[in-house]
Backbone as JSON, one array per atom type, in Angstrom:
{
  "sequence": "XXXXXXXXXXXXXXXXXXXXXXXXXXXXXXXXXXXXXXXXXXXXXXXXXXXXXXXXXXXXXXXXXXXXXXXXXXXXXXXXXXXXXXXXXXXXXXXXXXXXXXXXXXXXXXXXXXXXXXXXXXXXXXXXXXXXXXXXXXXXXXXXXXXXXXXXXXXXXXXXXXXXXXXXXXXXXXXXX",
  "N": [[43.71, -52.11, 66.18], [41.01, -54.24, 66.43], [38.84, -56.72, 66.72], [35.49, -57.34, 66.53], [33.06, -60.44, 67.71], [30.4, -62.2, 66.97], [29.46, -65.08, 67.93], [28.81, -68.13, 67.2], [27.4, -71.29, 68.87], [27.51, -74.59, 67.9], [26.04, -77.81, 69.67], [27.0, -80.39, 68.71], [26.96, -84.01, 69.53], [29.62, -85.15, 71.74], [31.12, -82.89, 70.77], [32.33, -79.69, 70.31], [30.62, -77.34, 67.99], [32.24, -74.35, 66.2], [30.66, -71.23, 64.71], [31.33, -68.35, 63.32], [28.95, -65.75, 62.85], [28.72, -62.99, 62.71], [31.18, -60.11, 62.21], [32.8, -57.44, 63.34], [34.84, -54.71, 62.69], [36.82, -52.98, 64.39], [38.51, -49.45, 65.46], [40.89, -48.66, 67.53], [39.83, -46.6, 69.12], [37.17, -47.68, 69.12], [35.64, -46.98, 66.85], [34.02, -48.19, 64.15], [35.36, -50.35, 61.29], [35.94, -49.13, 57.82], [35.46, -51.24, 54.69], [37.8, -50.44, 53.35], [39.9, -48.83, 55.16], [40.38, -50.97, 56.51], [41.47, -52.72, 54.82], [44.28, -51.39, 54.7], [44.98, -52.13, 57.37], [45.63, -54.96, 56.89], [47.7, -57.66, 55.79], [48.55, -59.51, 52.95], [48.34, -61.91, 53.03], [47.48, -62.28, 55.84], [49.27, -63.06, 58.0], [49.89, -61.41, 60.01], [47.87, -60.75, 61.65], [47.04, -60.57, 65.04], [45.41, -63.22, 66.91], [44.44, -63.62, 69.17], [43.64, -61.6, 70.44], [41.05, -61.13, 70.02], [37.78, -60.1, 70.12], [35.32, -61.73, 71.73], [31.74, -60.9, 71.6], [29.22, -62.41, 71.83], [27.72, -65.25, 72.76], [25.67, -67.76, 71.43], [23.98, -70.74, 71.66], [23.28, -72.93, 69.75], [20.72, -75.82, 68.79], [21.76, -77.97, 66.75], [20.21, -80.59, 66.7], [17.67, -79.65, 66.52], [14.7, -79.56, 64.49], [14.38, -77.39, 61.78], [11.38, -75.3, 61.05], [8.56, -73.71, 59.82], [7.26, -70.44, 60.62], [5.03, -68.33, 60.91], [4.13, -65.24, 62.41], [2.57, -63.32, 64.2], [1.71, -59.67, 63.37], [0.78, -56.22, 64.49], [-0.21, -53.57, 62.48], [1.08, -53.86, 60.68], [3.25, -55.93, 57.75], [2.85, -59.34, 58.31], [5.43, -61.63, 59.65], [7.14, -64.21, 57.9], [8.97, -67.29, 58.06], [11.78, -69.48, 57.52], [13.15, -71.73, 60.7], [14.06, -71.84, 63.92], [12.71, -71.18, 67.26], [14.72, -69.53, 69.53], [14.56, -68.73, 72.43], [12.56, -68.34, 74.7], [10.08, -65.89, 77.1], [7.85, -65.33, 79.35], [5.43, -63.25, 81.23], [2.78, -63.56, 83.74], [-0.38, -63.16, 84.15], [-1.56, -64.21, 86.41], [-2.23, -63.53, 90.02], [-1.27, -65.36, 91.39], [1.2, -67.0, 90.82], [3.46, -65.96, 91.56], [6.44, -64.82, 91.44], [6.62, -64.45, 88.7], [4.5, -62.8, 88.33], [3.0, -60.26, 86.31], [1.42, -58.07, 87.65], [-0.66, -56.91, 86.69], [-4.23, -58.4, 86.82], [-5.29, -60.87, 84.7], [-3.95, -59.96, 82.37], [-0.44, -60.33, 80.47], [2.24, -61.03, 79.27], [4.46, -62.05, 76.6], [7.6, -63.37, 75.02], [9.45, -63.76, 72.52], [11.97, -65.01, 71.01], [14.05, -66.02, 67.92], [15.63, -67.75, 65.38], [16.53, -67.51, 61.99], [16.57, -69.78, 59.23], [18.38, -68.6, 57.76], [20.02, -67.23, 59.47], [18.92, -64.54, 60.56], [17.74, -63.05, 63.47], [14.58, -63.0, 64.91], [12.15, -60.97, 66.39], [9.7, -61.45, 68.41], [6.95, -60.17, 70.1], [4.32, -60.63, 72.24], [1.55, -58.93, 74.1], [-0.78, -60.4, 76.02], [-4.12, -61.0, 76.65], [-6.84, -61.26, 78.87], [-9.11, -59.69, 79.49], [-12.41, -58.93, 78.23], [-12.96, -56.7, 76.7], [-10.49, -56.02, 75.68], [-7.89, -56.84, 73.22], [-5.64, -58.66, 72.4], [-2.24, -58.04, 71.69], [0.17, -57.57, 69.16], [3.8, -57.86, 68.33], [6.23, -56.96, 66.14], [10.06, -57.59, 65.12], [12.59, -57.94, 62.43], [15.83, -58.37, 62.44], [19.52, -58.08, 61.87], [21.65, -58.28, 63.87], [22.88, -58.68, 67.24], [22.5, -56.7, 68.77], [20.63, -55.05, 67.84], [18.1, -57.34, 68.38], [18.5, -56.71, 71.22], [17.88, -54.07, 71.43], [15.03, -54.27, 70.4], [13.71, -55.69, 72.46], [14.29, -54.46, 75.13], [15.58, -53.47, 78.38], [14.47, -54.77, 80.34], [13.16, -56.68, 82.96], [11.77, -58.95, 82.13], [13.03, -59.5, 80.01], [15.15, -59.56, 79.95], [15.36, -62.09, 81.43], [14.63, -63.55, 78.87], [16.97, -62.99, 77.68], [18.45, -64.76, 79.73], [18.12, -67.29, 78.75], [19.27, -67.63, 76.02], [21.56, -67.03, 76.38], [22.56, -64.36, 76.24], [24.89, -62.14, 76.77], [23.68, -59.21, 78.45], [24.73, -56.36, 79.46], [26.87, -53.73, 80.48], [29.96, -53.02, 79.38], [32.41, -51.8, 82.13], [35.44, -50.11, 82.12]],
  "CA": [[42.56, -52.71, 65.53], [40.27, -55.22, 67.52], [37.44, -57.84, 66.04], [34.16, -58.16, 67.51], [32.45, -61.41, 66.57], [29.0, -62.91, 67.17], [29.48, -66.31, 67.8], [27.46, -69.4, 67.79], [28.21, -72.82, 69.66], [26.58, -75.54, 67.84], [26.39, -78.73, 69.99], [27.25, -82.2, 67.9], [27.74, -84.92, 70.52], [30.34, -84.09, 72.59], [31.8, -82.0, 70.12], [31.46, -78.37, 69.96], [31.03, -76.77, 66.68], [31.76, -73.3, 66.88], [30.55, -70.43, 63.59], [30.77, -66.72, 63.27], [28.01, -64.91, 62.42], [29.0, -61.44, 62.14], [32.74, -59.51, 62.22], [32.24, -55.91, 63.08], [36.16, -54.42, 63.14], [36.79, -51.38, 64.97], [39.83, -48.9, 65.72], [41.15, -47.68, 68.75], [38.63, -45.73, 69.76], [36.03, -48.39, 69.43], [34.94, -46.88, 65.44], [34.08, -49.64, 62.47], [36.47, -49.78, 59.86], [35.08, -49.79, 56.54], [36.3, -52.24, 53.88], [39.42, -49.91, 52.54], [40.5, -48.77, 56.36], [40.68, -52.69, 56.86], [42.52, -53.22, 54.09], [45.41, -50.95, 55.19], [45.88, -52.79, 58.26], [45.71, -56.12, 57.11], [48.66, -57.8, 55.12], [47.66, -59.98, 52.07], [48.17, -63.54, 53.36], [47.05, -62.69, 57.04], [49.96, -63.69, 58.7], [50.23, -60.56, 60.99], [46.91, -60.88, 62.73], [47.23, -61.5, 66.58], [44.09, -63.49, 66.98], [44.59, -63.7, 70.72], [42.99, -60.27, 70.86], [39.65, -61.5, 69.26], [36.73, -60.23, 71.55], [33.92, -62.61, 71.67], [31.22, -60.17, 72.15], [28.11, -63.11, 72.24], [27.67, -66.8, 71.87], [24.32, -68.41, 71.51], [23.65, -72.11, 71.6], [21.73, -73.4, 68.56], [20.81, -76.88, 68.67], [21.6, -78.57, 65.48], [19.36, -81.5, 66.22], [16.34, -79.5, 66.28], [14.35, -79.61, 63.11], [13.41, -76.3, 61.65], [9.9, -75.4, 60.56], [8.05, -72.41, 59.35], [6.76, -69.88, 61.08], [4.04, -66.8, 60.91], [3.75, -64.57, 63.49], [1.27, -61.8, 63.76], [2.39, -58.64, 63.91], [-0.23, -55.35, 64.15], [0.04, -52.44, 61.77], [2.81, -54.12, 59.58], [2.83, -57.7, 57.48], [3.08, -60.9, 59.32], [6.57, -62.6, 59.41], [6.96, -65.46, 57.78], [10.07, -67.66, 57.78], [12.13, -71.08, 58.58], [13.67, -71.22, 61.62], [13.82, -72.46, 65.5], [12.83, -70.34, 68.48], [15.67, -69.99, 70.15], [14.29, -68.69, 73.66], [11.24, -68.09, 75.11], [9.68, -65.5, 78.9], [6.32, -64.84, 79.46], [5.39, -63.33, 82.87], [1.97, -64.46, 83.94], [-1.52, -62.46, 84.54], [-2.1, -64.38, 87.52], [-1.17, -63.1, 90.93], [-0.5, -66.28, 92.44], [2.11, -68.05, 90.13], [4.91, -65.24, 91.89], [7.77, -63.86, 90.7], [6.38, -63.98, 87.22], [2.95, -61.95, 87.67], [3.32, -58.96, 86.41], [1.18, -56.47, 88.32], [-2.07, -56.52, 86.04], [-4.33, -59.67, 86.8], [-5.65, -61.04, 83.26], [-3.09, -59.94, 81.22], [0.74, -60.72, 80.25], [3.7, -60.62, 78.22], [5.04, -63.32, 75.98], [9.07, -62.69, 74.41], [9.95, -65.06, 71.68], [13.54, -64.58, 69.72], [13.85, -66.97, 66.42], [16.97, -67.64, 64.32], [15.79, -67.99, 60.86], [17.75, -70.52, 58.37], [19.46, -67.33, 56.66], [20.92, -66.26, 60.1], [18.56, -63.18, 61.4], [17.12, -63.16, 64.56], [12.87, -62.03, 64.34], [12.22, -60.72, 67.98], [8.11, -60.95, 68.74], [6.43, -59.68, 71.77], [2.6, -60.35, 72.28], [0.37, -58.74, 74.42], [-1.74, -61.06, 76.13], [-5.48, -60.38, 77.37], [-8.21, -62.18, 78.97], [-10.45, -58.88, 79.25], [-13.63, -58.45, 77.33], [-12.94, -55.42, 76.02], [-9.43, -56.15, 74.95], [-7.57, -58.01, 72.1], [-3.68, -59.54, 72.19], [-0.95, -57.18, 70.82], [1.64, -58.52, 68.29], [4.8, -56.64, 67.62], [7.84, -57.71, 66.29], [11.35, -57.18, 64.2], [13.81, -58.56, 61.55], [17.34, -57.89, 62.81], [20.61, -58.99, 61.33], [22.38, -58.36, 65.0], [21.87, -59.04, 68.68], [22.42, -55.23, 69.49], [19.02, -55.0, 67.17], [18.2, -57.92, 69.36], [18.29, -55.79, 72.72], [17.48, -52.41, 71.1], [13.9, -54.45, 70.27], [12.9, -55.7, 73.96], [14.81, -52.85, 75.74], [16.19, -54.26, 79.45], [13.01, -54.92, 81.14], [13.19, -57.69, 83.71], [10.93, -59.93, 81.68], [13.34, -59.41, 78.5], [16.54, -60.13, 80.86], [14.98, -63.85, 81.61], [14.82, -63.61, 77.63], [18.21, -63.13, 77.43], [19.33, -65.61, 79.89], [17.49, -68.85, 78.41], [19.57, -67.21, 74.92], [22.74, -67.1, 76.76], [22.89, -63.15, 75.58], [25.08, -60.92, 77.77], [22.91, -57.64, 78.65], [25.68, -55.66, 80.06], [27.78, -52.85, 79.7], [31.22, -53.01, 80.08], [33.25, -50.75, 82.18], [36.89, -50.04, 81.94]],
  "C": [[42.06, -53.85, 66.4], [39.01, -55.59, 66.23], [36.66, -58.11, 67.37], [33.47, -59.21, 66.84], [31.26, -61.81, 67.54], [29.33, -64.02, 67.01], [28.72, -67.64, 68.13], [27.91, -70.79, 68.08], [27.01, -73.87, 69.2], [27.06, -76.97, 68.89], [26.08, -79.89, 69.33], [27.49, -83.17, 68.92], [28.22, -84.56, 71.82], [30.83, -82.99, 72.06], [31.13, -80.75, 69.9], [31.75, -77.5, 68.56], [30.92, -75.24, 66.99], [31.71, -72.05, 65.25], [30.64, -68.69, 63.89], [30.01, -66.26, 62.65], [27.9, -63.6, 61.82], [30.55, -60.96, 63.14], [32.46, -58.45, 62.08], [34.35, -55.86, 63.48], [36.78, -52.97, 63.64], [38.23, -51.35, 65.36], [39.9, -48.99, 67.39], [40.34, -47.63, 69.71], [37.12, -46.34, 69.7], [34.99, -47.81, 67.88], [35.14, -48.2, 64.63], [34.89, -49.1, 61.69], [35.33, -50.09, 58.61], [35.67, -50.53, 55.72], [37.97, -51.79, 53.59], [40.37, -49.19, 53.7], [41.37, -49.72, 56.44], [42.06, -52.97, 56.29], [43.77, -52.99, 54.14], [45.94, -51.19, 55.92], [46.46, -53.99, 57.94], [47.24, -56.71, 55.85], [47.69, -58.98, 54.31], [47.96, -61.34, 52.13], [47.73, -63.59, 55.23], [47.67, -62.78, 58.32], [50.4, -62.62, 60.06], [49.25, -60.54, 61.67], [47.31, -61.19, 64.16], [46.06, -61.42, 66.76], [44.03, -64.01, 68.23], [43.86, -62.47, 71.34], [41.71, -60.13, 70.35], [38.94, -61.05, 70.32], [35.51, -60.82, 71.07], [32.9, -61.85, 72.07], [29.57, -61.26, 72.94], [28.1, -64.34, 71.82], [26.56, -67.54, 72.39], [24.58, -69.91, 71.07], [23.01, -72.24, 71.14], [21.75, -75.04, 68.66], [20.51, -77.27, 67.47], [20.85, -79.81, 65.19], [17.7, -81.41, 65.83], [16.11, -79.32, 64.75], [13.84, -78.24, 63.07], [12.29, -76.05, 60.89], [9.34, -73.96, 60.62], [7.17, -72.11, 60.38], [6.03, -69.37, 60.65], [4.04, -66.5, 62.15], [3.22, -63.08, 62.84], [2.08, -60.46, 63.91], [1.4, -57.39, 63.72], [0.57, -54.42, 63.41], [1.27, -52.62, 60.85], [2.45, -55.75, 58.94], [3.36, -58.35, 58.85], [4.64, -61.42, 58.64], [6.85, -63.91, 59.2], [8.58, -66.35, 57.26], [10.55, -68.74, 58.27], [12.68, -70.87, 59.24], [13.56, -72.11, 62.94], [13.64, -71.2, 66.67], [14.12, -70.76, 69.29], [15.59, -69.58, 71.78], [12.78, -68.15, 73.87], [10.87, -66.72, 76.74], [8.6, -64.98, 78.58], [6.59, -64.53, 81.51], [3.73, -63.67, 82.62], [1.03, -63.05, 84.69], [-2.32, -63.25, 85.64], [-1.03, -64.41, 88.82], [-0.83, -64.48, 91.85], [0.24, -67.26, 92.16], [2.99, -67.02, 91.06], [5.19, -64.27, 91.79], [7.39, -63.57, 89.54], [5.13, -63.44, 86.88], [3.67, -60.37, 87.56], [2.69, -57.35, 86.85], [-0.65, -56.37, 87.93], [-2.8, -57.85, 85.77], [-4.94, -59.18, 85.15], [-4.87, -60.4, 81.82], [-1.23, -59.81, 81.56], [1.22, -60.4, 79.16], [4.2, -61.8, 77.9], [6.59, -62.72, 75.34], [9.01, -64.07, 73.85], [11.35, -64.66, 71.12], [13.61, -65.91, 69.12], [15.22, -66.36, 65.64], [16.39, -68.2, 63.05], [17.38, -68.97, 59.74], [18.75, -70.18, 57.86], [20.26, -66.84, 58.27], [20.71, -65.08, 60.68], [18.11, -63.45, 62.05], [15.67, -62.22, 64.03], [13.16, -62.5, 66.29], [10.25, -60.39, 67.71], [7.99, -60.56, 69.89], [4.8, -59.61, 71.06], [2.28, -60.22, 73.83], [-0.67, -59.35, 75.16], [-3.17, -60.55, 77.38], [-6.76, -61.36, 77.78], [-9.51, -61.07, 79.32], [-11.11, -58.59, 77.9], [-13.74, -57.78, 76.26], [-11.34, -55.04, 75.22], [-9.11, -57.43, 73.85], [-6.25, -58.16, 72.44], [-3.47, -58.12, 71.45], [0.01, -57.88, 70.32], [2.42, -57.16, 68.04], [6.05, -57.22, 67.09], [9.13, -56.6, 65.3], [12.15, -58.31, 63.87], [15.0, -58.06, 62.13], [18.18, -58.56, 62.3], [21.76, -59.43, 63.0], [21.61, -58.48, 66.44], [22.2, -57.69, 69.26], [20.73, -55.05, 69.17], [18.01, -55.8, 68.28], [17.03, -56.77, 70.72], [17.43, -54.43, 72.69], [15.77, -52.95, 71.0], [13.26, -54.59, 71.87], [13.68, -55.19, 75.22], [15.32, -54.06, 77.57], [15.54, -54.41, 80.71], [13.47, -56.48, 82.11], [13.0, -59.52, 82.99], [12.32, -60.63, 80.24], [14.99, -59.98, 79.29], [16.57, -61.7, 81.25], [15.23, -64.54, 80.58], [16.36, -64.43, 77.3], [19.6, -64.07, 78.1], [19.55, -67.08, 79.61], [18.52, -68.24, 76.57], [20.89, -67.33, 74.84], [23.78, -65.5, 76.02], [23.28, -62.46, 76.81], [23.73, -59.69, 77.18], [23.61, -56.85, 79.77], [26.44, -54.59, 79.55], [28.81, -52.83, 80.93], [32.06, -52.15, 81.1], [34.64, -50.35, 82.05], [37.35, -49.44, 83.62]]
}
């Protein structure tokens, strides 16, 4: 039996506070247990756990001094998301070719990535669109997720979305053995 945990590193001071988020518990073979699997391994005060074999699968840095404050974000062909919360990272690449590394190919338009931890604990993943032609408008898109697989599965492992993930402090890797 093995524990995967989502973990979050609040910083207090010097002190680091550290929470779990989510406990997925898998066999062997890397399957979830479901509640009454679980229960068969576990003994009823605990005391057999070896929690030395914990795998930390992700740990995001939330700053607990920021204040959180309500959002909306647009989203086309679906409601607008509305919720409290802090952005917790930001990557835009840039519709002009002479900032760099961060144009992306097509002058006058770009790509914005936001990810947001809402007060309850889900990550909302936007992506807009951005346009300075005539004949175009902005694109909004987003998602509710409870996990940071959801997370990844939303802005897929695009360059732009990898910058995402390193201002987030989100592995985007796969393991090998």
């Amino acid at each position: 039996m093995r524990l995967r945990l989502s973990v979050y590193r609040n910083r207090e001071g010097q002190d680091d506070v550290w929470s779990v988020e989510s406990v997925t518990v898998v066999d062997e073979d890397g399957d979830e247990l479901n509640t009454h699997e679980l229960a068969d391994y576990l003994d009823s005060d605990f005391s057999s756990i070896n929690y030395s074999v914990l795998e930390i699968e992700q740990i995001i840095d939330v700053d607990e001094d920021s204040d959180m404050e309500t959002f909306t974000l647009d989203i086309d062909n679906a409601p607008n998301v509305r919720f409290i919360g802090e952005r917790v990272a930001n990557a835009a690449s840039s519709g002009n070719q002479s900032i760099g590394s961060s144009y992306n190919g097509q002058t006058g338009r770009w790509t914005e990535l936001s990810l947001y931890k809402t007060k309850g604990g889900k990550f909302i993943c936007h992506q807009v669109g951005r346009t300075r032609r005539q004949d175009e408008r902005d694109r909004f898109s987003g998602k509710v997720g409870e996990t940071l697989e959801e997370v990844k599965e939303f802005f897929g492992h695009r360059w732009l979305s990898k910058e995402l993930y390193a201002e987030a402090s989100i592995d985007d890797v796969v393991e090998v053995e």
